[in-house]
Coordinates of C-alpha atoms in Angstrom, one line a residue:
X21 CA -10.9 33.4 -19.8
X22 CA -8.8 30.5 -21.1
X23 CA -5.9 29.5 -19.1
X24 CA -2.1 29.9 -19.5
X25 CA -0.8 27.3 -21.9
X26 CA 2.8 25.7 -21.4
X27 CA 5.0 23.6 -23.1
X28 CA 5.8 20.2 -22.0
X29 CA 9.3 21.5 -22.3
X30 CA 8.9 24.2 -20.5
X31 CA 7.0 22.2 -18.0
X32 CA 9.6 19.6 -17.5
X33 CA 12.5 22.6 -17.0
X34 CA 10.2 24.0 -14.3
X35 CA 10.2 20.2 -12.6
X36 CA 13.8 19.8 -13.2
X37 CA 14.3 23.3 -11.2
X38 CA 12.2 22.8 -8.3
X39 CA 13.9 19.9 -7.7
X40 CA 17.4 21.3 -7.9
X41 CA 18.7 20.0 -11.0
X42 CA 19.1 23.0 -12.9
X43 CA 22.4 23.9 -11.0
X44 CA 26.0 23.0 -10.7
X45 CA 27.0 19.9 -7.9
X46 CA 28.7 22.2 -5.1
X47 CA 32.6 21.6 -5.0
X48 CA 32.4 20.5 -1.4
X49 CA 29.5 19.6 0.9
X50 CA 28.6 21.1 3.7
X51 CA 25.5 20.6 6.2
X52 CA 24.1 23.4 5.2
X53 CA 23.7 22.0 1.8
X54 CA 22.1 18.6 2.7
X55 CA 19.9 20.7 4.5
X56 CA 18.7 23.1 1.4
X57 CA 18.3 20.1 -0.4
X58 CA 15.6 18.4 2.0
X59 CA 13.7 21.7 2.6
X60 CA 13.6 22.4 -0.9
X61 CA 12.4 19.1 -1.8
X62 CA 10.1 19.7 1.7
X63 CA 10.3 15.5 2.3
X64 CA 12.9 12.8 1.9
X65 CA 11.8 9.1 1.5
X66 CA 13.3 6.9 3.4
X67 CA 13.9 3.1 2.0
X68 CA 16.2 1.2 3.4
X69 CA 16.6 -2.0 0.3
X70 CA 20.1 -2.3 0.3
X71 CA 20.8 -3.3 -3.2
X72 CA 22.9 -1.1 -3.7
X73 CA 22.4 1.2 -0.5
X74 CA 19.3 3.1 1.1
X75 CA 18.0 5.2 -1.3
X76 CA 17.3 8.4 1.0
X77 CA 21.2 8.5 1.1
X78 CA 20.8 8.7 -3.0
X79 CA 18.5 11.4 -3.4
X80 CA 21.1 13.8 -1.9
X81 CA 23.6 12.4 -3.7
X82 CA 21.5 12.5 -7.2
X83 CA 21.6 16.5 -6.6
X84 CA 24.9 17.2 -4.6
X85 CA 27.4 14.3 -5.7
X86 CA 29.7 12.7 -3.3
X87 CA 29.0 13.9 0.2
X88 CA 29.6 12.0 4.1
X89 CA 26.6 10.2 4.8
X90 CA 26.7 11.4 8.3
X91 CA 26.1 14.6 7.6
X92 CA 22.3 13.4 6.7
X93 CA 22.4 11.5 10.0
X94 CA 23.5 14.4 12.2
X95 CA 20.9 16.9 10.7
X96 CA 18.0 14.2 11.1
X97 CA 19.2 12.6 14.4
X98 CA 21.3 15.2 16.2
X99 CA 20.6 18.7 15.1
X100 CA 16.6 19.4 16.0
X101 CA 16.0 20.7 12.1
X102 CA 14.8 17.7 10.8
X103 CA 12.9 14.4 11.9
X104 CA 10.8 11.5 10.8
X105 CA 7.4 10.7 10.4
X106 CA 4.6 9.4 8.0
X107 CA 4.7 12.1 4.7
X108 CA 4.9 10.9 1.4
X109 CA 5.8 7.0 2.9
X110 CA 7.9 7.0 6.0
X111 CA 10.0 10.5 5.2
X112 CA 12.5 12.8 6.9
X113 CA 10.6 16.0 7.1
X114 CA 11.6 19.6 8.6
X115 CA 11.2 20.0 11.7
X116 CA 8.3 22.2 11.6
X117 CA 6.4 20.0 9.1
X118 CA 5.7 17.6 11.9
X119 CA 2.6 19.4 13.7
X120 CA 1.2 20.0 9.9
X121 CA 0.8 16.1 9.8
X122 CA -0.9 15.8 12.8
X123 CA -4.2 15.0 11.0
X124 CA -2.7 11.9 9.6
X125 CA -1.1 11.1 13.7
X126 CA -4.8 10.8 14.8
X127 CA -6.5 9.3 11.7
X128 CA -4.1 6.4 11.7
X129 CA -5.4 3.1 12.0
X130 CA -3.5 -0.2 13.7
X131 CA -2.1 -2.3 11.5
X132 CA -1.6 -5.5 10.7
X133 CA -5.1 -6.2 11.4
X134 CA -4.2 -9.0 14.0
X135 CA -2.4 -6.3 15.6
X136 CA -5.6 -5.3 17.0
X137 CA -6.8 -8.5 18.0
X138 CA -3.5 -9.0 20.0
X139 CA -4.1 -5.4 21.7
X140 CA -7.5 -6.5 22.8
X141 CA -6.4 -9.4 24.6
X142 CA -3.6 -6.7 26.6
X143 CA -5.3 -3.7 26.7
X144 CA -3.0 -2.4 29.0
X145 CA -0.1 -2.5 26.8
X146 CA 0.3 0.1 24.7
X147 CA 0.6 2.5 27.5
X148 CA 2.9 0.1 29.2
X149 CA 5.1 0.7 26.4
X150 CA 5.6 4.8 26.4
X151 CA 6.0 4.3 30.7
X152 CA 8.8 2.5 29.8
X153 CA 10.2 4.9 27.5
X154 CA 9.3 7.8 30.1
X155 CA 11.2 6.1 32.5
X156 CA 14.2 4.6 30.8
X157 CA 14.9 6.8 27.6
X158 CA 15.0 6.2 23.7
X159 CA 14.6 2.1 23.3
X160 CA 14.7 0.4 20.1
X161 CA 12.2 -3.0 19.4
X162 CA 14.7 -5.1 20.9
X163 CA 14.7 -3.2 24.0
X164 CA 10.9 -3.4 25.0
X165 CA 9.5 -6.6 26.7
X166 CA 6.2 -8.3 24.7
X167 CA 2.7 -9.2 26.5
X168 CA 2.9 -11.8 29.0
X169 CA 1.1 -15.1 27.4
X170 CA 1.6 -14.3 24.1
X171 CA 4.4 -15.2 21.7
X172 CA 7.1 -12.0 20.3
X173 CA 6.4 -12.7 16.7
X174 CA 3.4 -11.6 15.0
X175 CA 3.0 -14.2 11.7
X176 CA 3.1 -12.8 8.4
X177 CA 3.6 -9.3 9.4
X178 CA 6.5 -6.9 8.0
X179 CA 6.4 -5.4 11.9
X180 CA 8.3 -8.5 13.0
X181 CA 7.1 -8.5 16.6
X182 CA 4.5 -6.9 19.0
X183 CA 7.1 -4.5 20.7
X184 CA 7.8 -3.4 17.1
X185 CA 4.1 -3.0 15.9
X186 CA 3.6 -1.3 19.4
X187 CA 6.1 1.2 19.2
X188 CA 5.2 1.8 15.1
X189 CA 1.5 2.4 16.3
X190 CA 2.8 5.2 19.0
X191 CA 5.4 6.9 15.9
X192 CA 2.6 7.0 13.9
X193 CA 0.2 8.9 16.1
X194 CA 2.9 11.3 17.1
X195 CA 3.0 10.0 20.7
X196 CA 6.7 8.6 19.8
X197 CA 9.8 10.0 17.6
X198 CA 13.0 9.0 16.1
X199 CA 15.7 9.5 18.4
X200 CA 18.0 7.7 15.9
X201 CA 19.0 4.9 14.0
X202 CA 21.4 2.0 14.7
X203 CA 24.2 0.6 12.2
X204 CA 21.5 -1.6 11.6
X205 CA 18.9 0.8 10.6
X206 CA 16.9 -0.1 13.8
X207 CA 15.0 2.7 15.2
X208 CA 15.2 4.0 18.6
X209 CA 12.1 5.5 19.9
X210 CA 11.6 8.1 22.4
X211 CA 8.8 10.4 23.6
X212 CA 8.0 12.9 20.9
X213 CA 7.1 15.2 24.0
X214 CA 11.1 14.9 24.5
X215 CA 12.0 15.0 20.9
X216 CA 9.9 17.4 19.1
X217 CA 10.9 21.1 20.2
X218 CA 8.1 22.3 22.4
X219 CA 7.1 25.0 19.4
X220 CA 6.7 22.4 17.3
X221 CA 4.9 20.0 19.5
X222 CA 2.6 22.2 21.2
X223 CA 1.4 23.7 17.8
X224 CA -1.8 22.8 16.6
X225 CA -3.0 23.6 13.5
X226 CA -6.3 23.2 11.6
X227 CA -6.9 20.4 9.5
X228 CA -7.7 22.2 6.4
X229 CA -4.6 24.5 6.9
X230 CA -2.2 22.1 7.4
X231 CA -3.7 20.2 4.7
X232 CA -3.1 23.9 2.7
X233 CA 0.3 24.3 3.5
X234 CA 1.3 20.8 2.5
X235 CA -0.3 21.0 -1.1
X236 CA 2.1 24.2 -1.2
X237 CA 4.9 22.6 -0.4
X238 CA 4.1 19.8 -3.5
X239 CA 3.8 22.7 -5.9
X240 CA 6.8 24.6 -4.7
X241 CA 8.8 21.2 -4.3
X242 CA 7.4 19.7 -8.1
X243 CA 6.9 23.4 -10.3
X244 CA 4.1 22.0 -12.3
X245 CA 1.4 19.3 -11.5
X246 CA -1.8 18.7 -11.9
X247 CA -4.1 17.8 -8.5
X248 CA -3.4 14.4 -8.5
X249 CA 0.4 14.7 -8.6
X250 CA 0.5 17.5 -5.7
X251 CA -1.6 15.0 -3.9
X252 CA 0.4 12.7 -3.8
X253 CA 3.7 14.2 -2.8
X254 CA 1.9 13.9 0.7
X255 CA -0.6 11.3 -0.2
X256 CA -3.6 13.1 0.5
X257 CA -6.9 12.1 -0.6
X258 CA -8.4 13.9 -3.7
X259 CA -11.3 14.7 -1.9
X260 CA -9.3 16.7 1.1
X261 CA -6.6 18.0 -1.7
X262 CA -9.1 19.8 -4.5
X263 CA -10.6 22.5 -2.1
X264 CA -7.3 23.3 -1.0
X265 CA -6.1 23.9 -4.5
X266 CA -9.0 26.4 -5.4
X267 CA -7.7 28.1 -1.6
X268 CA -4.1 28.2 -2.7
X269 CA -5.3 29.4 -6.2
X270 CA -7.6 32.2 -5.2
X271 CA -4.4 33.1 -3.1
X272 CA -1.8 33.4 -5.5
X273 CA 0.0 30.6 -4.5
X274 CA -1.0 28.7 -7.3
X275 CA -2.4 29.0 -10.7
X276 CA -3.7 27.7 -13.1
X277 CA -2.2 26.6 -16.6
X278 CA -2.7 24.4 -19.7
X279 CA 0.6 22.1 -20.5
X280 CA 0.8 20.8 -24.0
X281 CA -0.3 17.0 -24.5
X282 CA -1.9 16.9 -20.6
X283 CA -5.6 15.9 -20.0
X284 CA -6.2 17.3 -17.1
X285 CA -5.5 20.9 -15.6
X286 CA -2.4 21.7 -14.2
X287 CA -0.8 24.1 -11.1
X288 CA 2.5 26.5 -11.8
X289 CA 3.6 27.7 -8.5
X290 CA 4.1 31.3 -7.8
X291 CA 7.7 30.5 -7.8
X292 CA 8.2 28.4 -10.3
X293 CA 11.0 29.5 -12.8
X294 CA 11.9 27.8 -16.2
X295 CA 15.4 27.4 -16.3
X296 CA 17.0 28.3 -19.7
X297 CA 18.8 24.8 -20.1
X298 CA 19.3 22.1 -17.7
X299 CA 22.6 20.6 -17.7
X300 CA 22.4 17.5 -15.5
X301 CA 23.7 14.2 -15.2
X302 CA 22.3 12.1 -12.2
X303 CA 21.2 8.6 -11.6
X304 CA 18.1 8.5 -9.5
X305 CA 16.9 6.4 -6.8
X306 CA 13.4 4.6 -7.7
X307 CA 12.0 6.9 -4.4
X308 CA 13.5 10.2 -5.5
X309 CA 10.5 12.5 -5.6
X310 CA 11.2 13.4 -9.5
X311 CA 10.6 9.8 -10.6
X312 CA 7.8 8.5 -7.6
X313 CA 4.9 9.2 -9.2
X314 CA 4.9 7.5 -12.7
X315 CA 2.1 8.8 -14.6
X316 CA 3.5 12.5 -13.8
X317 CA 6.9 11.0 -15.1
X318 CA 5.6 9.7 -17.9
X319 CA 3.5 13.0 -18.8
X320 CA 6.9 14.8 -18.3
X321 CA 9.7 12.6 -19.6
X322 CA 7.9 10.2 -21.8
X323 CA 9.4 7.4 -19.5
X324 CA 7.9 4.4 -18.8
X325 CA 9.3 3.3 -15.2
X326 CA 8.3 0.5 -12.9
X327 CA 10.4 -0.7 -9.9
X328 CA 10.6 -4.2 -9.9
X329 CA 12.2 -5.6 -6.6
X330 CA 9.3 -7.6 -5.8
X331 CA 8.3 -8.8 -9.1
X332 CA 9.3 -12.3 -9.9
X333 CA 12.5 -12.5 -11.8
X334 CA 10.9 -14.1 -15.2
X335 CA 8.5 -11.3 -15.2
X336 CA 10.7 -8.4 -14.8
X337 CA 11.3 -6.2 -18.0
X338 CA 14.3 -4.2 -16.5
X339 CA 15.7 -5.9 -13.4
X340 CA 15.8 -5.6 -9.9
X341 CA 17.1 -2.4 -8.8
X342 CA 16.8 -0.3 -11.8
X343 CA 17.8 3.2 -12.0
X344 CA 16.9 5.7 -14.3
X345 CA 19.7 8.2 -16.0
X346 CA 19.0 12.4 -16.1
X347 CA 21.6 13.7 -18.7
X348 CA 20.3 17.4 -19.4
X349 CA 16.4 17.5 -18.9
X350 CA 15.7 13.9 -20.4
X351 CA 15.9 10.5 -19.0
X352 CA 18.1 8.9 -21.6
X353 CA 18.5 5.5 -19.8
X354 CA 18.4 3.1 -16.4
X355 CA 20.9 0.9 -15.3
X356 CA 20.3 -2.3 -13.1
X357 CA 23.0 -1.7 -10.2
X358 CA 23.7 -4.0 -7.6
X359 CA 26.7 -3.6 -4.9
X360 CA 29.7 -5.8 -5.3
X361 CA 30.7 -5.5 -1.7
X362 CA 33.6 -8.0 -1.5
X363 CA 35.0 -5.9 -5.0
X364 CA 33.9 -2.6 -3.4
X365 CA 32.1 -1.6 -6.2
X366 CA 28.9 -1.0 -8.0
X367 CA 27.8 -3.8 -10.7
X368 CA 26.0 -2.8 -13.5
X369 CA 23.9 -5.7 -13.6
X370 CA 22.1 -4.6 -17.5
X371 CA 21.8 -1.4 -18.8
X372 CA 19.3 0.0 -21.1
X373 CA 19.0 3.2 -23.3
X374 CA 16.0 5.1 -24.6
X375 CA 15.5 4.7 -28.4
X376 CA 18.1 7.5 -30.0
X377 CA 19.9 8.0 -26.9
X378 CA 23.0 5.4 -27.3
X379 CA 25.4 7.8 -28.1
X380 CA 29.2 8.1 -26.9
X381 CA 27.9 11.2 -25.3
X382 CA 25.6 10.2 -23.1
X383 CA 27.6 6.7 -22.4
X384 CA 30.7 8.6 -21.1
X385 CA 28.4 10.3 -19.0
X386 CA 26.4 7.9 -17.5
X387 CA 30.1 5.8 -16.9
X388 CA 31.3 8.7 -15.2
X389 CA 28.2 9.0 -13.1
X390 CA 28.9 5.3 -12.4
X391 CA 31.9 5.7 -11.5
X392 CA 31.4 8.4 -8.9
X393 CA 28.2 6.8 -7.3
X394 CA 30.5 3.0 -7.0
X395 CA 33.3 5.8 -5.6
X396 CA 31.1 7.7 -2.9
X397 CA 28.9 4.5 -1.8
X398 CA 32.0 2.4 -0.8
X399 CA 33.7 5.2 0.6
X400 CA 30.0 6.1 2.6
X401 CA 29.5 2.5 4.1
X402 CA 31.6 2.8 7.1
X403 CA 29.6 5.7 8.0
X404 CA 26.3 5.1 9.8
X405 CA 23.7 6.3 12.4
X406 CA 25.3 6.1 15.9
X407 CA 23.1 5.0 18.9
X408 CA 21.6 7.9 20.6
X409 CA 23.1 7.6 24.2
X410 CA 21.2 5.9 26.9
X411 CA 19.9 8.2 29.8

């Protein structure tokens, strides 16, 4: 029996959907609606480059328009709904997404690699660590004290220091949670025993079932994708994903269809809809789940995207914090932003439009898009995770 076949247009209005594009920006924000965002999405990625301000901020924005920053804060630090942990990269998940990543808590391995060697000269540590935290509340790197006879830093390692690395290791095995963030952005740690709602914490599920529920959540949250893109909404390993896929397929969750120009086989969840236009304007950060995974965004949009913060200057095609422009359901462009914060505003360091697409249309648009992102992000800035209190 051949399979369903699809349009890629019909394809990319099914993305667009599922992601929350296909409707009007609400008049006003409420918490409630930051919230529907995230669980429809089912992860957040959090980045915290502050070109032109942390992209996790912009991914709500991107769908919502101008809302207070701190409503994201209160619902992932104060309300018990959401939290942090490893997903896609470092996310903000719901709440009861954190015991389905539990297989990932107790595969993780210590890293950097001299990590290890450190922690095998102190064995005793690591537990030293969460007694601290038991005893005195949510800490943040600064707070904890470092193994006597060695030296804070740790050389050449994004962890900065051996509290840090420490208390990363524990967050990353679900022994530790995100209480909440400073002004800085520094996390403050606490027992996940105390932060995790018993439910939650207590809940064990299967690997393959968690695995399951995950890969149902990519093809909810993307529409359409083939195994490699649902994959890697939680970056699971090919291997673990494709006998989940047949699972959610013999289920109904999933099925199978054909999209026009795509190699490979692709999934339509059960609740996918293709919208009859999509009429959206929206520049999106370069971790916004639409746009992370560049060969599906290439198969959809025919855009060729690479972020290029960390690529030297001379060999950068686009620029350094580039990006890309929705207007209906096509990327028509990407703009190189960086913040002016002595002028309070957005620069547009370049901008660049898709062959055909320079047209005093889509320019208005993307300067009124402009114009409300420079608006909300200086307005946002004085808004900022508060410092859990200390017990």
């Amino acid at each position: 029996m051949s399979k369903e076949s699809i349009s890629v247009q019909e394809a990319r209005r099914v993305a667009l959907g599922a992601q929350g594009f296909d409707r009007p920006r609400p008049a006003s924000v409420a918490s409630a609606d930051v919230a529907a965002v995230i669980r429809r999405l089912g992860l957040v990625q959090l980045d915290f480059v502050n070109v032109t301000g942390p992209a996790h901020y912009q991914v709500i924005f991107s769908r919502l328009g101008k809302y207070d920053r701190k409503l994201l804060d209160d619902l992932v630090y104060r309300s018990g709904e959401f939290t942090e942990q490893w997903a896609h990269e470092a996310s903000i998940v719901p709440i009861e997404t954190w015991p389905l990543l539990r297989f990932r808590m107790e595969t993780f391995r210590l890293r950097p690699y001299n990590y290890e060697k450190i922690i095998r000269k102190c064995p005793g540590y690591p537990e030293s660590v969460l007694e601290v935290i038991r005893a005195r509340g949510p800490l943040t790197a600064a707070d904890v004290h470092h193994p006597e006879g060695t030296v804070r830093r740790i050389p050449n390692s994004w962890h900065g220091s051996i509290p840090r690395a420490t208390l990363e290791a524990h967050f990353a095995r679900g022994l530790l949670a995100i209480a909440d963030r400073l002004p800085s952005f520094a996390r403050v740690y606490e027992l996940a025993e105390r932060r995790i709602a018993h439910p939650h914490f207590q809940h064990a599920i299967p690997h393959d079932e968690a695995r399951r529920r995950l890969l149902a959540q990519a093809g909810r949250a993307c529409g359409v994708g083939t195994a490699k893109d649902l994959a890697d909404y939680f970056r699971m390993k090919m291997a673990e994903a494709k006998p989940r896929l047949m699972e959610l397929v013999e289920g109904g969750e999933l099925r199978e269809v054909r999209v026009e120009g795509w190699r490979e086989v692709a999934y339509l969840h059960k609740d996918a809809v293709v919208p009859k236009k999509v009429e959206a304007a929206a520049l999106l950060a370069p971790f916004d789940p639409l746009v992370w995974f560049r060969p599906r965004l290439e198969r959809l949009f025919a855009f060729d995207y690479r972020f290029e913060i960390f690529v030297p200057d001379h060999k950068r095609k686009w620029g350094t914090y580039v990006l890309p422009f929705l207007y209906g359901e096509r990327l028509v462009a990407r703009v190189d932003l960086k913040a002016d914060r002595e002028a309070g505003r957005l620069r547009v360091v370049k901008r660049f439009y898709e062959r055909g697409c320079k047209t005093r249309e889509i320019t208005a648009a993307l300067d009124a898009e402009l114009a409300l992102m420079s608006e909300w992000t200086f307005k946002s800035l004085s808004a900022g995770p508060q410092r859990a209190p200390r017990r």
